Amino acid sequence: MNKNSVINFAQKLALINEHWSPKVVAQLNDYQLKLVKVKGEFTWHQHVDTDELFLVIKGSMDIHFKDRVVPLTSGEMYVVKKGEEHKPVATDECHILIIEPSGVVNTGDAGGELTADNDVWI
Amino acid sequence: MNKNSVINFAQKLALINEHWSPKVVAQLNDYQLKLVKVKGEFTWHQHVDTDELFLVIKGSMDIHFKDRVVPLTSGEMYVVKKGEEHKPVATDECHILIIEPSGVVNTGDAGGELTADNDVWI
């Protein structure tokens, strides 16, 4: 990992071999860009202090909200607003880029066994 | 434009018919995500207060710095650090996503005729 070089998504994704474990690939001021491979159902949670952006690089996923389901596929992105309870779900493995401020924990206010280590760079 | 819906890159890019004119497609807290079609040489400039992220969606471009040239192609991204003088160049049309705080002007400290209107949403 070199914090000042070109980030190639395919090369970085090849280094990830677990689901729901965001890996930081770039820092933009106090924001981080994290690659994640997702499959199955994540936990309901919210981030009380920040919006969170999902950009789908490969595959498809759904973001469940209490009042709707937002389907996303490769080449699409969506901003989950601060304080919105959501649950990401992917039937098949999906590769995504998440953008949010440094320090945001993947399970937000929910915690639990799906909580990943934070600030892990690849 | 709906500020709370899915952003499909291909659909949004189809709405852009000029070069070097960033169009805002999403807001993440106080950051904006802007799609731009680039072709030719931009102007040397810097952003004295912020980093700036370039993500290439389609095509290839180079970011020239005073001491190096960084080539980028589809599926790659690069963070230009705060205060780094740079000049984007694309031989053929290239489609990119730029991420930076709201209010950042495309020509930074340089100004000039390539300065685009800011905060234009599509």
mmCIF file of C-alpha atoms in Angstrom:
data_model
loop_
_atom_site.group_PDB
_atom_site.id
_atom_site.type_symbol
_atom_site.label_atom_id
_atom_site.label_comp_id
_atom_site.label_asym_id
_atom_site.label_seq_id
_atom_site.Cartn_x
_atom_site.Cartn_y
_atom_site.Cartn_z
ATOM 1 C CA MET A 1 0.000 0.000 0.000
ATOM 2 C CA ASN A 2 1.294 3.415 -1.013
ATOM 3 C CA LYS A 3 -0.856 6.323 0.063
ATOM 4 C CA ASN A 4 0.266 8.496 -2.854
ATOM 5 C CA SER A 5 -0.085 6.310 -5.925
ATOM 6 C CA VAL A 6 -2.647 5.324 -8.524
ATOM 7 C CA ILE A 7 -5.455 3.194 -7.108
ATOM 8 C CA ASN A 8 -6.500 0.457 -9.522
ATOM 9 C CA PHE A 9 -9.796 -1.063 -8.387
ATOM 10 C CA ALA A 10 -9.214 -4.513 -9.913
ATOM 11 C CA GLN A 11 -5.764 -4.813 -8.359
ATOM 12 C CA LYS A 12 -6.985 -3.691 -4.945
ATOM 13 C CA LEU A 13 -10.086 -5.912 -5.017
ATOM 14 C CA ALA A 14 -7.899 -8.935 -5.752
ATOM 15 C CA LEU A 15 -6.368 -8.411 -2.302
ATOM 16 C CA ILE A 16 -9.708 -8.739 -0.494
ATOM 17 C CA ASN A 17 -10.819 -12.237 0.496
ATOM 18 C CA GLU A 18 -13.555 -11.619 3.048
ATOM 19 C CA HIS A 19 -17.023 -10.097 2.976
ATOM 20 C CA TRP A 20 -18.253 -6.970 4.789
ATOM 21 C CA SER A 21 -14.729 -5.866 5.679
ATOM 22 C CA PRO A 22 -14.002 -2.405 4.258
ATOM 23 C CA LYS A 23 -10.390 -1.739 3.232
ATOM 24 C CA VAL A 24 -9.172 1.827 2.859
ATOM 25 C CA VAL A 25 -7.595 2.591 -0.522
ATOM 26 C CA ALA A 26 -7.423 6.391 -0.506
ATOM 27 C CA GLN A 27 -7.736 9.427 1.713
ATOM 28 C CA LEU A 28 -9.202 12.747 0.564
ATOM 29 C CA ASN A 29 -8.732 15.394 3.248
ATOM 30 C CA ASP A 30 -10.508 13.808 6.231
ATOM 31 C CA TYR A 31 -12.554 11.412 4.105
ATOM 32 C CA GLN A 32 -11.672 7.836 3.202
ATOM 33 C CA LEU A 33 -12.497 5.684 0.187
ATOM 34 C CA LYS A 34 -12.989 2.026 1.060
ATOM 35 C CA LEU A 35 -13.378 -1.042 -1.133
ATOM 36 C CA VAL A 36 -15.661 -3.787 0.155
ATOM 37 C CA LYS A 37 -16.811 -7.164 -1.146
ATOM 38 C CA VAL A 38 -20.328 -7.836 0.090
ATOM 39 C CA LYS A 39 -22.491 -10.953 -0.029
ATOM 40 C CA GLY A 40 -25.550 -11.892 1.995
ATOM 41 C CA GLU A 41 -27.353 -9.678 4.502
ATOM 42 C CA PHE A 42 -25.645 -7.022 6.576
ATOM 43 C CA THR A 43 -27.069 -5.712 9.822
ATOM 44 C CA TRP A 44 -29.577 -2.862 10.194
ATOM 45 C CA HIS A 45 -27.710 0.224 11.345
ATOM 46 C CA GLN A 46 -27.360 3.970 10.957
ATOM 47 C CA HIS A 47 -24.570 6.521 11.042
ATOM 48 C CA VAL A 48 -25.856 9.313 13.217
ATOM 49 C CA ASP A 49 -23.182 11.847 12.264
ATOM 50 C CA THR A 50 -22.642 11.402 8.546
ATOM 51 C CA ASP A 51 -23.940 10.571 5.107
ATOM 52 C CA GLU A 52 -22.437 7.468 3.457
ATOM 53 C CA LEU A 53 -21.936 6.940 -0.262
ATOM 54 C CA PHE A 54 -22.198 3.531 -1.976
ATOM 55 C CA LEU A 55 -20.754 3.159 -5.501
ATOM 56 C CA VAL A 56 -21.160 -0.248 -7.162
ATOM 57 C CA ILE A 57 -18.101 -1.329 -9.156
ATOM 58 C CA LYS A 58 -19.169 -4.899 -10.023
ATOM 59 C CA GLY A 59 -22.364 -6.853 -9.480
ATOM 60 C CA SER A 60 -25.606 -5.736 -7.872
ATOM 61 C CA MET A 61 -26.893 -5.054 -4.379
ATOM 62 C CA ASP A 62 -29.924 -3.650 -2.602
ATOM 63 C CA ILE A 63 -29.964 -1.093 0.172
ATOM 64 C CA HIS A 64 -32.979 -1.743 2.378
ATOM 65 C CA PHE A 65 -34.554 1.178 4.191
ATOM 66 C CA LYS A 66 -37.505 1.059 6.548
ATOM 67 C CA ASP A 67 -39.789 2.431 3.809
ATOM 68 C CA ARG A 68 -38.169 1.277 0.557
ATOM 69 C CA VAL A 69 -35.549 -0.855 -1.155
ATOM 70 C CA VAL A 70 -32.993 0.807 -3.432
ATOM 71 C CA PRO A 71 -31.485 -1.551 -6.034
ATOM 72 C CA LEU A 72 -28.015 -0.644 -7.281
ATOM 73 C CA THR A 73 -25.952 -2.167 -10.047
ATOM 74 C CA SER A 74 -22.512 -1.601 -11.553
ATOM 75 C CA GLY A 75 -22.030 2.039 -12.573
ATOM 76 C CA GLU A 76 -24.501 3.381 -10.047
ATOM 77 C CA MET A 77 -24.177 5.118 -6.708
ATOM 78 C CA TYR A 78 -26.413 6.236 -3.877
ATOM 79 C CA VAL A 79 -26.042 8.482 -0.847
ATOM 80 C CA VAL A 80 -27.487 7.141 2.416
ATOM 81 C CA LYS A 81 -28.358 10.200 4.439
ATOM 82 C CA LYS A 82 -27.139 10.795 7.979
ATOM 83 C CA GLY A 83 -29.322 8.962 10.480
ATOM 84 C CA GLU A 84 -31.154 6.809 7.909
ATOM 85 C CA GLU A 85 -31.463 3.228 9.092
ATOM 86 C CA HIS A 86 -30.315 0.908 6.318
ATOM 87 C CA LYS A 87 -29.353 -2.689 5.627
ATOM 88 C CA PRO A 88 -27.184 -3.606 2.615
ATOM 89 C CA VAL A 89 -28.044 -6.940 1.010
ATOM 90 C CA ALA A 90 -26.368 -8.754 -1.904
ATOM 91 C CA THR A 91 -27.632 -12.081 -3.247
ATOM 92 C CA ASP A 92 -24.404 -12.634 -5.176
ATOM 93 C CA GLU A 93 -21.009 -11.172 -4.367
ATOM 94 C CA CYS A 94 -20.870 -7.486 -5.177
ATOM 95 C CA HIS A 95 -17.879 -5.130 -5.170
ATOM 96 C CA ILE A 96 -18.450 -1.631 -3.902
ATOM 97 C CA LEU A 97 -16.660 1.591 -3.056
ATOM 98 C CA ILE A 98 -17.764 3.399 0.083
ATOM 99 C CA ILE A 99 -16.968 7.069 0.718
ATOM 100 C CA GLU A 100 -17.347 8.552 4.193
ATOM 101 C CA PRO A 101 -15.356 10.487 6.781
ATOM 102 C CA SER A 102 -12.411 8.740 8.432
ATOM 103 C CA GLY A 103 -13.351 6.855 11.559
ATOM 104 C CA VAL A 104 -16.814 5.704 10.521
ATOM 105 C CA VAL A 105 -17.471 2.139 11.713
ATOM 106 C CA ASN A 106 -19.193 -0.186 9.239
ATOM 107 C CA THR A 107 -21.985 -1.208 11.621
ATOM 108 C CA GLY A 108 -22.647 2.344 12.799
ATOM 109 C CA ASP A 109 -24.703 2.394 15.980
ATOM 110 C CA ALA A 110 -25.546 -1.314 15.850
ATOM 111 C CA GLY A 111 -22.221 -2.973 16.661
ATOM 112 C CA GLY A 112 -22.194 -6.776 16.707
ATOM 113 C CA GLU A 113 -20.096 -9.478 15.133
ATOM 114 C CA LEU A 114 -20.081 -7.902 11.661
ATOM 115 C CA THR A 115 -18.173 -4.894 13.002
ATOM 116 C CA ALA A 116 -14.900 -4.719 11.067
ATOM 117 C CA ASP A 117 -11.558 -3.290 12.076
ATOM 118 C CA ASN A 118 -11.342 0.326 11.038
ATOM 119 C CA ASP A 119 -8.667 2.178 9.062
ATOM 120 C CA VAL A 120 -7.202 -0.976 7.498
ATOM 121 C CA TRP A 121 -5.380 0.013 4.300
ATOM 122 C CA ILE A 122 -4.605 -2.168 1.318
ATOM 123 C CA MET B 1 -32.215 16.005 -11.223
ATOM 124 C CA ASN B 2 -33.352 14.496 -7.936
ATOM 125 C CA LYS B 3 -30.913 14.914 -5.086
ATOM 126 C CA ASN B 4 -32.113 11.747 -3.347
ATOM 127 C CA SER B 5 -32.168 9.081 -6.034
ATOM 128 C CA VAL B 6 -29.896 6.519 -7.644
ATOM 129 C CA ILE B 7 -27.136 8.093 -9.733
ATOM 130 C CA ASN B 8 -26.478 6.121 -12.907
ATOM 131 C CA PHE B 9 -23.210 7.258 -14.475
ATOM 132 C CA ALA B 10 -24.144 6.402 -18.070
ATOM 133 C CA GLN B 11 -27.486 8.211 -17.820
ATOM 134 C CA LYS B 12 -25.915 11.293 -16.264
ATOM 135 C CA LEU B 13 -22.989 11.392 -18.695
ATOM 136 C CA ALA B 14 -25.432 11.337 -21.607
ATOM 137 C CA LEU B 15 -26.633 14.742 -20.396
ATOM 138 C CA ILE B 16 -23.193 16.348 -20.688
ATOM 139 C CA ASN B 17 -22.251 17.854 -24.058
ATOM 140 C CA GLU B 18 -19.280 20.065 -23.252
ATOM 141 C CA HIS B 19 -15.740 19.503 -22.049
ATOM 142 C CA TRP B 20 -14.156 20.659 -18.775
ATOM 143 C CA SER B 21 -17.514 21.590 -17.252
ATOM 144 C CA PRO B 22 -18.113 19.628 -14.024
ATOM 145 C CA LYS B 23 -21.735 18.763 -13.258
ATOM 146 C CA VAL B 24 -22.728 17.864 -9.702
ATOM 147 C CA VAL B 25 -24.532 14.518 -9.394
ATOM 148 C CA ALA B 26 -24.443 13.888 -5.644
ATOM 149 C CA GLN B 27 -23.744 15.525 -2.317
ATOM 150 C CA LEU B 28 -22.145 13.731 0.641
ATOM 151 C CA ASN B 29 -22.215 15.943 3.711
ATOM 152 C CA ASP B 30 -20.303 19.032 2.511
ATOM 153 C CA TYR B 31 -18.618 17.198 -0.372
ATOM 154 C CA GLN B 32 -19.814 16.993 -3.950
ATOM 155 C CA LEU B 33 -19.388 14.351 -6.638
ATOM 156 C CA LYS B 34 -19.080 15.813 -10.125
ATOM 157 C CA LEU B 35 -19.072 14.151 -13.535
ATOM 158 C CA VAL B 36 -16.889 15.726 -16.209
ATOM 159 C CA LYS B 37 -16.072 14.958 -19.827
ATOM 160 C CA VAL B 38 -12.522 16.043 -20.570
ATOM 161 C CA LYS B 39 -10.594 16.317 -23.832
ATOM 162 C CA GLY B 40 -7.466 18.266 -24.649
ATOM 163 C CA GLU B 41 -5.311 20.210 -22.206
ATOM 164 C CA PHE B 42 -6.662 21.922 -19.118
ATOM 165 C CA THR B 43 -4.893 24.793 -17.400
ATOM 166 C CA TRP B 44 -2.178 24.490 -14.751
ATOM 167 C CA HIS B 45 -3.742 25.219 -11.365
ATOM 168 C CA GLN B 46 -3.849 24.226 -7.737
ATOM 169 C CA HIS B 47 -6.448 24.057 -4.982
ATOM 170 C CA VAL B 48 -4.796 25.636 -1.990
ATOM 171 C CA ASP B 49 -7.358 24.436 0.578
ATOM 172 C CA THR B 50 -8.224 20.897 -0.447
ATOM 173 C CA ASP B 51 -7.266 17.562 -1.937
ATOM 174 C CA GLU B 52 -9.114 16.584 -5.135
ATOM 175 C CA LEU B 53 -9.950 13.059 -6.242
ATOM 176 C CA PHE B 54 -10.053 11.944 -9.901
ATOM 177 C CA LEU B 55 -11.805 8.645 -10.739
ATOM 178 C CA VAL B 56 -11.771 7.561 -14.389
ATOM 179 C CA ILE B 57 -15.047 6.000 -15.544
ATOM 180 C CA LYS B 58 -14.295 5.676 -19.260
ATOM 181 C CA GLY B 59 -11.201 6.337 -21.339
ATOM 182 C CA SER B 60 -7.771 7.499 -20.247
ATOM 183 C CA MET B 61 -6.161 10.732 -19.118
ATOM 184 C CA ASP B 62 -2.921 12.026 -17.680
ATOM 185 C CA ILE B 63 -2.466 14.301 -14.716
ATOM 186 C CA HIS B 64 0.644 16.385 -15.227
ATOM 187 C CA PHE B 65 2.554 17.570 -12.195
ATOM 188 C CA LYS B 66 5.675 19.712 -12.152
ATOM 189 C CA ASP B 67 7.818 16.627 -11.431
ATOM 190 C CA ARG B 68 5.874 13.739 -12.991
ATOM 191 C CA VAL B 69 2.974 12.591 -15.152
ATOM 192 C CA VAL B 70 0.376 10.235 -13.674
ATOM 193 C CA PRO B 71 -1.492 8.190 -16.316
ATOM 194 C CA LEU B 72 -4.988 7.046 -15.355
ATOM 195 C CA THR B 73 -7.368 4.728 -17.137
ATOM 196 C CA SER B 74 -10.873 3.383 -16.555
ATOM 197 C CA GLY B 75 -11.191 1.792 -13.102
ATOM 198 C CA GLU B 76 -8.430 3.863 -11.562
ATOM 199 C CA MET B 77 -8.369 6.871 -9.288
ATOM 200 C CA TYR B 78 -5.834 9.313 -7.895
ATOM 201 C CA VAL B 79 -5.798 11.933 -5.152
ATOM 202 C CA VAL B 80 -4.197 15.268 -6.040
ATOM 203 C CA LYS B 81 -2.962 16.683 -2.770
ATOM 204 C CA LYS B 82 -3.845 20.122 -1.502
ATOM 205 C CA GLY B 83 -1.594 22.762 -3.056
ATOM 206 C CA GLU B 84 -0.132 20.479 -5.741
ATOM 207 C CA GLU B 85 0.028 22.234 -9.097
ATOM 208 C CA HIS B 86 -1.487 19.992 -11.752
ATOM 209 C CA LYS B 87 -2.764 19.993 -15.327
ATOM 210 C CA PRO B 88 -5.220 17.339 -16.555
ATOM 211 C CA VAL B 89 -4.729 16.263 -20.170
ATOM 212 C CA ALA B 90 -6.734 13.820 -22.285
ATOM 213 C CA THR B 91 -5.817 12.993 -25.879
ATOM 214 C CA ASP B 92 -9.222 11.404 -26.492
ATOM 215 C CA GLU B 93 -12.442 12.192 -24.646
ATOM 216 C CA CYS B 94 -12.379 10.770 -21.138
ATOM 217 C CA HIS B 95 -15.201 10.569 -18.582
ATOM 218 C CA ILE B 96 -14.287 11.183 -14.974
ATOM 219 C CA LEU B 97 -15.789 11.577 -11.531
ATOM 220 C CA ILE B 98 -14.310 14.286 -9.322
ATOM 221 C CA ILE B 99 -14.802 14.338 -5.553
ATOM 222 C CA GLU B 100 -14.037 17.459 -3.541
ATOM 223 C CA PRO B 101 -15.670 19.815 -1.048
ATOM 224 C CA SER B 102 -18.582 21.939 -2.246
ATOM 225 C CA GLY B 103 -17.532 25.283 -3.649
ATOM 226 C CA VAL B 104 -14.256 24.214 -5.249
ATOM 227 C CA VAL B 105 -13.755 25.943 -8.594
ATOM 228 C CA ASN B 106 -12.391 23.812 -11.440
ATOM 229 C CA THR B 107 -9.509 26.137 -12.279
ATOM 230 C CA GLY B 108 -8.503 26.634 -8.636
ATOM 231 C CA ASP B 109 -6.181 29.614 -8.220
ATOM 232 C CA ALA B 110 -5.623 30.044 -11.954
ATOM 233 C CA GLY B 111 -8.968 31.368 -13.192
ATOM 234 C CA GLY B 112 -9.262 32.075 -16.902
ATOM 235 C CA GLU B 113 -11.653 31.118 -19.658
ATOM 236 C CA LEU B 114 -11.835 27.450 -18.692
ATOM 237 C CA THR B 115 -13.413 28.369 -15.354
ATOM 238 C CA ALA B 116 -16.816 26.656 -15.243
ATOM 239 C CA ASP B 117 -19.966 27.624 -13.395
ATOM 240 C CA ASN B 118 -20.027 26.004 -9.998
ATOM 241 C CA ASP B 119 -22.721 23.929 -8.295
ATOM 242 C CA VAL B 120 -24.517 23.035 -11.531
ATOM 243 C CA TRP B 121 -26.520 19.845 -10.951
ATOM 244 C CA ILE B 122 -27.676 17.368 -13.533
#
